[in-house]
mmCIF file of C-alpha atoms in Angstrom:
data_model
loop_
_atom_site.group_PDB
_atom_site.id
_atom_site.type_symbol
_atom_site.label_atom_id
_atom_site.label_comp_id
_atom_site.label_asym_id
_atom_site.label_seq_id
_atom_site.Cartn_x
_atom_site.Cartn_y
_atom_site.Cartn_z
ATOM 1 C CA LEU A 74 0.000 0.000 0.000
ATOM 2 C CA ILE A 75 1.036 3.560 -0.731
ATOM 3 C CA TRP A 76 -0.948 6.290 1.046
ATOM 4 C CA PRO A 77 -1.343 9.580 -0.880
ATOM 5 C CA ILE A 78 -1.671 12.702 1.285
ATOM 6 C CA PHE A 79 -2.115 16.397 0.527
ATOM 7 C CA VAL A 80 -0.073 19.064 2.278
ATOM 8 C CA ARG A 81 -0.538 22.813 2.632
ATOM 9 C CA GLU A 82 1.154 25.743 4.302
ATOM 10 C CA GLY A 83 0.405 26.621 7.903
ATOM 11 C CA GLU A 84 0.615 24.950 11.281
ATOM 12 C CA ASP A 85 -1.667 22.512 13.089
ATOM 13 C CA ILE A 86 -4.103 22.442 10.141
ATOM 14 C CA GLU A 87 -6.366 19.687 8.870
ATOM 15 C CA GLU A 88 -8.467 21.264 6.139
ATOM 16 C CA PRO A 89 -11.220 19.053 4.652
ATOM 17 C CA VAL A 90 -11.320 18.510 0.894
ATOM 18 C CA ALA A 91 -14.984 18.879 -0.033
ATOM 19 C CA SER A 92 -14.949 16.388 -2.901
ATOM 20 C CA LEU A 93 -12.937 13.766 -0.976
ATOM 21 C CA PRO A 94 -14.911 12.803 2.144
ATOM 22 C CA GLY A 95 -12.610 12.060 5.064
ATOM 23 C CA ILE A 96 -9.516 13.476 3.328
ATOM 24 C CA ASN A 97 -7.791 16.617 4.616
ATOM 25 C CA ARG A 98 -5.050 18.919 3.450
ATOM 26 C CA LEU A 99 -2.423 18.729 6.187
ATOM 27 C CA SER A 100 0.099 21.240 7.431
ATOM 28 C CA VAL A 101 3.639 19.887 7.663
ATOM 29 C CA ASP A 102 3.377 19.057 11.374
ATOM 30 C CA ARG A 103 0.145 17.143 10.748
ATOM 31 C CA ALA A 104 1.766 15.328 7.826
ATOM 32 C CA VAL A 105 4.450 14.132 10.229
ATOM 33 C CA ARG A 106 1.707 12.785 12.509
ATOM 34 C CA ALA A 107 0.189 10.998 9.500
ATOM 35 C CA ALA A 108 3.579 9.407 8.797
ATOM 36 C CA GLU A 109 3.775 8.228 12.388
ATOM 37 C CA GLN A 110 0.307 6.716 11.983
ATOM 38 C CA ALA A 111 1.382 5.029 8.741
ATOM 39 C CA ALA A 112 4.399 3.476 10.449
ATOM 40 C CA THR A 113 2.222 2.187 13.289
ATOM 41 C CA LEU A 114 -0.231 0.652 10.805
ATOM 42 C CA GLY A 115 2.525 -0.941 8.727
ATOM 43 C CA ILE A 116 1.991 1.222 5.639
ATOM 44 C CA PRO A 117 5.431 1.253 3.991
ATOM 45 C CA CYS A 118 5.200 4.346 1.797
ATOM 46 C CA MET A 119 3.429 7.701 1.458
ATOM 47 C CA ALA A 120 2.941 9.880 -1.613
ATOM 48 C CA ILE A 121 2.953 13.633 -0.954
ATOM 49 C CA PHE A 122 1.086 16.144 -3.111
ATOM 50 C CA PRO A 123 1.096 19.922 -2.513
ATOM 51 C CA TYR A 124 -1.782 22.365 -2.335
ATOM 52 C CA THR A 125 -0.168 25.336 -4.036
ATOM 53 C CA ASP A 126 -1.346 28.920 -3.666
ATOM 54 C CA GLN A 127 -1.792 30.951 -6.836
ATOM 55 C CA ALA A 128 0.988 33.268 -5.671
ATOM 56 C CA ASP A 129 3.460 30.379 -6.007
ATOM 57 C CA LYS A 130 2.490 29.611 -9.611
ATOM 58 C CA ASN A 131 3.978 31.114 -12.756
ATOM 59 C CA PRO A 132 4.443 30.159 -16.428
ATOM 60 C CA GLU A 133 7.931 28.793 -15.680
ATOM 61 C CA ALA A 134 6.714 26.620 -12.761
ATOM 62 C CA SER A 135 9.873 27.671 -10.925
ATOM 63 C CA GLU A 136 8.569 26.702 -7.479
ATOM 64 C CA ALA A 137 8.968 23.086 -8.623
ATOM 65 C CA TRP A 138 12.742 23.222 -8.046
ATOM 66 C CA ASN A 139 12.750 25.485 -5.015
ATOM 67 C CA THR A 140 14.626 23.527 -2.343
ATOM 68 C CA GLU A 141 12.313 25.055 0.279
ATOM 69 C CA ASN A 142 9.047 24.273 -1.468
ATOM 70 C CA LEU A 143 6.267 22.573 0.435
ATOM 71 C CA VAL A 144 6.921 18.964 -0.586
ATOM 72 C CA CYS A 145 10.661 19.227 0.075
ATOM 73 C CA ARG A 146 10.095 20.658 3.567
ATOM 74 C CA THR A 147 7.465 18.001 4.275
ATOM 75 C CA THR A 148 9.774 15.226 3.093
ATOM 76 C CA ARG A 149 12.624 16.400 5.297
ATOM 77 C CA ALA A 150 10.312 16.726 8.322
ATOM 78 C CA ILE A 151 8.859 13.244 7.853
ATOM 79 C CA LYS A 152 12.265 11.653 7.292
ATOM 80 C CA ALA A 153 13.595 13.301 10.460
ATOM 81 C CA ALA A 154 10.696 11.957 12.530
ATOM 82 C CA VAL A 155 10.016 8.603 10.817
ATOM 83 C CA PRO A 156 13.159 7.697 8.868
ATOM 84 C CA GLY A 157 11.890 4.230 7.943
ATOM 85 C CA ILE A 158 8.850 5.415 5.980
ATOM 86 C CA GLY A 159 9.168 5.504 2.206
ATOM 87 C CA ILE A 160 8.401 8.773 0.413
ATOM 88 C CA LEU A 161 7.109 8.953 -3.151
ATOM 89 C CA LEU A 162 7.071 12.398 -4.782
ATOM 90 C CA ASP A 163 5.285 13.387 -7.961
ATOM 91 C CA VAL A 164 7.356 14.819 -10.814
ATOM 92 C CA ALA A 165 5.128 17.062 -12.921
ATOM 93 C CA LEU A 166 4.811 20.815 -13.246
ATOM 94 C CA ASP A 167 1.037 21.213 -12.912
ATOM 95 C CA PRO A 168 1.015 22.169 -9.170
ATOM 96 C CA TYR A 169 3.320 25.100 -9.960
ATOM 97 C CA ASN A 170 2.363 25.994 -13.533
ATOM 98 C CA SER A 171 -0.055 28.921 -13.847
ATOM 99 C CA GLU A 172 -1.342 27.284 -17.047
ATOM 100 C CA GLY A 173 -2.318 24.157 -15.087
ATOM 101 C CA HIS A 174 -0.418 21.812 -17.410
ATOM 102 C CA ASP A 175 2.133 19.128 -16.570
ATOM 103 C CA GLY A 176 4.546 20.685 -19.045
ATOM 104 C CA LEU A 177 5.670 24.190 -19.933
ATOM 105 C CA VAL A 178 3.414 26.051 -22.349
ATOM 106 C CA ARG A 179 4.757 28.286 -25.112
ATOM 107 C CA ASP A 180 2.227 30.048 -27.379
ATOM 108 C CA GLY A 181 -0.422 27.511 -26.450
ATOM 109 C CA VAL A 182 1.806 24.493 -27.138
ATOM 110 C CA ILE A 183 3.269 22.059 -24.569
ATOM 111 C CA VAL A 184 7.029 22.105 -25.202
ATOM 112 C CA ASN A 185 8.439 18.661 -24.533
ATOM 113 C CA ASP A 186 12.219 19.117 -24.471
ATOM 114 C CA GLU A 187 12.227 22.316 -22.436
ATOM 115 C CA THR A 188 9.912 20.612 -19.965
ATOM 116 C CA LEU A 189 12.373 17.725 -19.582
ATOM 117 C CA GLU A 190 15.016 20.141 -18.339
ATOM 118 C CA ALA A 191 12.595 21.567 -15.774
ATOM 119 C CA LEU A 192 11.540 18.098 -14.639
ATOM 120 C CA ALA A 193 15.175 17.074 -14.128
ATOM 121 C CA ARG A 194 15.744 20.119 -11.896
ATOM 122 C CA MET A 195 12.596 19.244 -9.963
ATOM 123 C CA ALA A 196 13.661 15.622 -9.525
ATOM 124 C CA LEU A 197 17.063 16.595 -8.150
ATOM 125 C CA VAL A 198 15.716 18.825 -5.381
ATOM 126 C CA GLN A 199 13.241 16.094 -4.436
ATOM 127 C CA ALA A 200 15.981 13.470 -4.273
ATOM 128 C CA GLU A 201 18.153 15.769 -2.197
ATOM 129 C CA ALA A 202 15.237 16.346 0.196
ATOM 130 C CA GLY A 203 15.120 12.602 0.886
ATOM 131 C CA ALA A 204 12.576 11.136 -1.541
ATOM 132 C CA ASP A 205 12.968 7.394 -2.010
ATOM 133 C CA ILE A 206 10.836 7.125 -5.155
ATOM 134 C CA LEU A 207 10.098 9.652 -7.864
ATOM 135 C CA GLY A 208 6.889 9.350 -9.843
ATOM 136 C CA PRO A 209 7.037 11.174 -13.187
ATOM 137 C CA SER A 210 3.363 11.705 -13.996
ATOM 138 C CA ASP A 211 3.866 14.376 -16.657
ATOM 139 C CA MET A 212 3.732 12.013 -19.661
ATOM 140 C CA MET A 213 6.348 13.955 -21.642
ATOM 141 C CA ASP A 214 8.308 11.879 -24.148
ATOM 142 C CA GLY A 215 11.713 10.832 -22.817
ATOM 143 C CA ARG A 216 11.182 12.007 -19.264
ATOM 144 C CA VAL A 217 12.217 8.761 -17.555
ATOM 145 C CA GLY A 218 15.560 8.772 -19.360
ATOM 146 C CA ALA A 219 16.103 12.436 -18.534
ATOM 147 C CA LEU A 220 15.392 11.818 -14.844
ATOM 148 C CA ARG A 221 17.548 8.704 -14.668
ATOM 149 C CA ARG A 222 20.528 10.512 -16.220
ATOM 150 C CA ALA A 223 20.121 13.494 -13.904
ATOM 151 C CA LEU A 224 19.878 11.284 -10.820
ATOM 152 C CA GLU A 225 22.889 9.166 -11.789
ATOM 153 C CA ASP A 226 25.032 12.199 -12.572
ATOM 154 C CA ALA A 227 24.178 13.751 -9.188
ATOM 155 C CA GLY A 228 24.970 10.608 -7.216
ATOM 156 C CA HIS A 229 21.360 9.579 -6.496
ATOM 157 C CA GLN A 230 21.669 6.082 -7.960
ATOM 158 C CA ASP A 231 19.487 4.557 -5.247
ATOM 159 C CA VAL A 232 16.456 6.776 -5.884
ATOM 160 C CA LEU A 233 13.831 4.684 -7.656
ATOM 161 C CA ILE A 234 11.615 5.777 -10.531
ATOM 162 C CA MET A 235 7.990 4.691 -10.557
ATOM 163 C CA SER A 236 6.812 5.839 -13.943
ATOM 164 C CA TYR A 237 3.205 6.812 -14.522
ATOM 165 C CA ALA A 238 3.662 4.852 -17.732
ATOM 166 C CA ALA A 239 -0.007 4.319 -18.583
ATOM 167 C CA LYS A 240 -1.725 7.505 -17.427
ATOM 168 C CA TYR A 241 -5.020 8.119 -19.154
ATOM 169 C CA ALA A 242 -6.764 11.416 -19.905
ATOM 170 C CA SER A 243 -9.474 10.440 -17.454
ATOM 171 C CA SER A 244 -12.545 12.135 -16.024
ATOM 172 C CA PHE A 245 -11.842 10.494 -12.649
ATOM 173 C CA TYR A 246 -9.240 13.072 -11.550
ATOM 174 C CA GLY A 247 -11.646 15.870 -10.577
ATOM 175 C CA PRO A 248 -11.450 15.587 -6.763
ATOM 176 C CA PHE A 249 -7.635 15.411 -6.909
ATOM 177 C CA ARG A 250 -7.500 18.689 -8.810
ATOM 178 C CA ASP A 251 -9.722 20.184 -6.127
ATOM 179 C CA ALA A 252 -7.385 18.876 -3.422
ATOM 180 C CA VAL A 253 -4.257 20.435 -4.958
ATOM 181 C CA GLY A 254 -5.941 23.707 -5.899
ATOM 182 C CA ALA A 255 -5.820 23.124 -9.654
ATOM 183 C CA THR A 256 -9.563 23.283 -10.320
ATOM 184 C CA GLY A 257 -10.199 26.043 -12.836
ATOM 185 C CA ALA A 258 -6.494 26.677 -13.489
ATOM 186 C CA LEU A 259 -6.159 24.295 -16.423
ATOM 187 C CA LYS A 260 -6.366 25.942 -19.832
ATOM 188 C CA GLY A 261 -7.593 23.404 -22.369
ATOM 189 C CA ASP A 262 -7.109 19.729 -21.564
ATOM 190 C CA LYS A 263 -4.329 17.138 -21.305
ATOM 191 C CA LYS A 264 -5.358 14.886 -24.173
ATOM 192 C CA THR A 265 -2.292 15.740 -26.241
ATOM 193 C CA TYR A 266 0.050 14.025 -23.774
ATOM 194 C CA GLN A 267 -2.094 11.749 -21.610
ATOM 195 C CA MET A 268 -3.512 8.608 -23.199
ATOM 196 C CA ASP A 269 -6.807 8.016 -24.969
ATOM 197 C CA PRO A 270 -9.107 5.943 -22.696
ATOM 198 C CA ALA A 271 -10.099 3.845 -25.727
ATOM 199 C CA ASN A 272 -6.517 2.743 -26.429
ATOM 200 C CA SER A 273 -4.793 -0.111 -24.587
ATOM 201 C CA GLU A 274 -2.120 -0.858 -27.217
ATOM 202 C CA GLU A 275 -0.503 2.519 -26.589
ATOM 203 C CA ALA A 276 -0.176 1.628 -22.905
ATOM 204 C CA LEU A 277 2.080 -1.290 -23.764
ATOM 205 C CA ARG A 278 4.249 0.880 -26.010
ATOM 206 C CA GLU A 279 4.564 3.553 -23.320
ATOM 207 C CA VAL A 280 5.488 0.995 -20.662
ATOM 208 C CA ALA A 281 8.118 -0.569 -22.926
ATOM 209 C CA LEU A 282 9.693 2.836 -23.596
ATOM 210 C CA ASP A 283 9.797 3.769 -19.911
ATOM 211 C CA ILE A 284 11.381 0.460 -18.900
ATOM 212 C CA ALA A 285 13.999 0.895 -21.626
ATOM 213 C CA GLU A 286 14.759 4.393 -20.288
ATOM 214 C CA GLY A 287 15.365 3.137 -16.746
ATOM 215 C CA ALA A 288 12.046 2.953 -14.876
ATOM 216 C CA ASP A 289 12.216 0.616 -11.877
ATOM 217 C CA MET A 290 8.422 0.308 -11.560
ATOM 218 C CA VAL A 291 5.435 1.275 -13.676
ATOM 219 C CA MET A 292 1.960 2.529 -12.831
ATOM 220 C CA VAL A 293 -1.462 2.368 -14.440
ATOM 221 C CA LYS A 294 -3.760 5.300 -13.672
ATOM 222 C CA PRO A 295 -6.729 5.323 -13.014
ATOM 223 C CA GLY A 296 -7.197 1.923 -11.446
ATOM 224 C CA MET A 297 -10.467 0.004 -11.532
ATOM 225 C CA PRO A 298 -11.669 1.244 -14.958
ATOM 226 C CA TYR A 299 -8.325 0.045 -16.367
ATOM 227 C CA LEU A 300 -7.881 -3.373 -14.764
ATOM 228 C CA ASP A 301 -7.483 -4.879 -18.235
ATOM 229 C CA VAL A 302 -4.484 -2.599 -18.797
ATOM 230 C CA CYS A 303 -3.002 -3.586 -15.410
ATOM 231 C CA ALA A 304 -3.294 -7.258 -16.345
ATOM 232 C CA ARG A 305 -1.781 -6.765 -19.803
ATOM 233 C CA VAL A 306 1.149 -4.736 -18.477
ATOM 234 C CA LYS A 307 1.991 -7.312 -15.807
ATOM 235 C CA ALA A 308 1.666 -10.261 -18.199
ATOM 236 C CA GLU A 309 3.743 -8.605 -20.917
ATOM 237 C CA PHE A 310 6.607 -7.136 -18.900
ATOM 238 C CA ARG A 311 6.755 -8.900 -15.496
ATOM 239 C CA VAL A 312 8.027 -5.744 -13.824
ATOM 240 C CA PRO A 313 6.720 -4.297 -10.524
ATOM 241 C CA THR A 314 3.321 -2.924 -11.530
ATOM 242 C CA PHE A 315 1.265 -0.476 -9.481
ATOM 243 C CA ALA A 316 -2.221 0.931 -9.862
ATOM 244 C CA TYR A 317 -3.513 4.247 -8.564
ATOM 245 C CA GLN A 318 -7.038 4.058 -7.171
ATOM 246 C CA VAL A 319 -7.626 7.697 -8.014
ATOM 247 C CA SER A 320 -9.661 10.386 -6.304
ATOM 248 C CA GLY A 321 -12.801 9.838 -8.363
ATOM 249 C CA GLU A 322 -12.811 6.138 -7.550
ATOM 250 C CA TYR A 323 -12.385 6.869 -3.848
ATOM 251 C CA ALA A 324 -15.105 9.545 -3.882
ATOM 252 C CA MET A 325 -17.621 7.232 -5.583
ATOM 253 C CA LEU A 326 -17.147 4.467 -3.024
ATOM 254 C CA GLU A 327 -17.323 6.895 -0.109
ATOM 255 C CA ALA A 328 -20.452 8.607 -1.426
ATOM 256 C CA ALA A 329 -22.250 5.305 -1.979
ATOM 257 C CA ALA A 330 -21.247 4.076 1.483
ATOM 258 C CA ALA A 331 -22.365 7.346 3.114
ATOM 259 C CA ASN A 332 -25.795 6.911 1.536
ATOM 260 C CA GLY A 333 -26.048 3.332 2.780
ATOM 261 C CA TRP A 334 -25.981 1.911 -0.725
ATOM 262 C CA LEU A 335 -22.775 -0.099 -0.241
ATOM 263 C CA ASP A 336 -20.965 -1.714 2.692
ATOM 264 C CA ARG A 337 -17.885 0.510 2.934
ATOM 265 C CA ASP A 338 -15.302 -1.930 4.281
ATOM 266 C CA ARG A 339 -16.420 -4.756 2.026
ATOM 267 C CA VAL A 340 -16.289 -2.730 -1.171
ATOM 268 C CA ILE A 341 -12.904 -1.263 -0.210
ATOM 269 C CA LYS A 342 -11.473 -4.753 0.248
ATOM 270 C CA GLU A 343 -13.115 -6.063 -2.909
ATOM 271 C CA SER A 344 -11.814 -3.176 -5.007
ATOM 272 C CA LEU A 345 -8.240 -3.727 -3.812
ATOM 273 C CA LEU A 346 -8.562 -7.485 -4.306
ATOM 274 C CA ALA A 347 -9.425 -6.750 -7.938
ATOM 275 C CA PHE A 348 -6.093 -4.941 -8.354
ATOM 276 C CA ARG A 349 -4.213 -7.884 -6.889
ATOM 277 C CA ARG A 350 -6.128 -10.310 -9.126
ATOM 278 C CA ALA A 351 -5.120 -8.222 -12.142
ATOM 279 C CA GLY A 352 -1.463 -8.675 -11.166
ATOM 280 C CA CYS A 353 -0.673 -5.425 -9.372
ATOM 281 C CA ASP A 354 2.203 -5.580 -6.906
ATOM 282 C CA GLY A 355 1.116 -2.403 -5.110
ATOM 283 C CA ILE A 356 -1.730 0.081 -4.912
ATOM 284 C CA LEU A 357 -1.868 3.804 -4.247
ATOM 285 C CA THR A 358 -5.133 4.404 -2.404
ATOM 286 C CA TYR A 359 -6.624 7.024 -0.101
ATOM 287 C CA HIS A 360 -8.169 4.086 1.745
ATOM 288 C CA ALA A 361 -4.720 2.851 2.847
ATOM 289 C CA PRO A 362 -5.156 3.596 6.596
ATOM 290 C CA ARG A 363 -8.535 1.857 6.740
ATOM 291 C CA VAL A 364 -7.263 -1.122 4.747
ATOM 292 C CA ALA A 365 -4.260 -1.449 7.067
ATOM 293 C CA GLU A 366 -6.570 -1.325 10.104
ATOM 294 C CA ILE A 367 -8.753 -4.078 8.609
ATOM 295 C CA LEU A 368 -5.761 -6.273 7.787
ATOM 296 C CA ASN A 369 -4.204 -5.755 11.216
ATOM 297 C CA THR A 370 -7.479 -6.716 12.882
ATOM 298 C CA GLN A 371 -7.748 -9.875 10.794
ATOM 299 C CA CYS A 372 -4.177 -10.835 11.620
#
């Protein structure tokens, strides 16, 4: 299990995310408490995503490689308090880009090669802050190779890359964009660099390219609507394969459970079992603490 959390500026803050029932944006001190909870529950890794104020966004996305940005400070604080917990950080420019895109925008066009340079700078400050795994979710061509070269050259050979290799242009990401403050910021859409939901062949090509460029693990995103892709990726490549049970999936299950239409714990377990049946080695899910509690009780 990997537990995604959202962090924000401030102190002693747990700010509810309206579209994600039970999920809060956490100040750094509260994120440290969450890491302590994760360690107690046996959750091995956390993914940290920032809620970024508009004042910290610009067309160059320069906050992405600020060594004192929110995710770097959170990573250092968690590692100081709970050194054994794994930290996965997202490598994409959308939290810091005033255009809302994962890549840099020039005259309305996403510029791939210039974005790769920015992503490499971002990856290096995250590695230096203590990240164990980097998750390039930007879907730019060649980004895994660019990150691997930058990490090797800087002496970060042990930092792993979990590539968002099969990331679809999905409608299930809405609550996540709310949680990170990106709702309304995006100009246009991401269909030119994320994958067509109708296409599974492209997923296999993207995974093959990312493995060849040095990815240690690959991810399929979203999760349940793409179980066929999870199964094909695992069968074809036999590499560590992860699925992201994304915000829209989580919100649907929580809303149905809150209305009494579904048994919450049973559908959570069944949904995660489906990922395992499809061949996934790990799952990113906002339900991670509850799942860990259930498993610990059963044990």
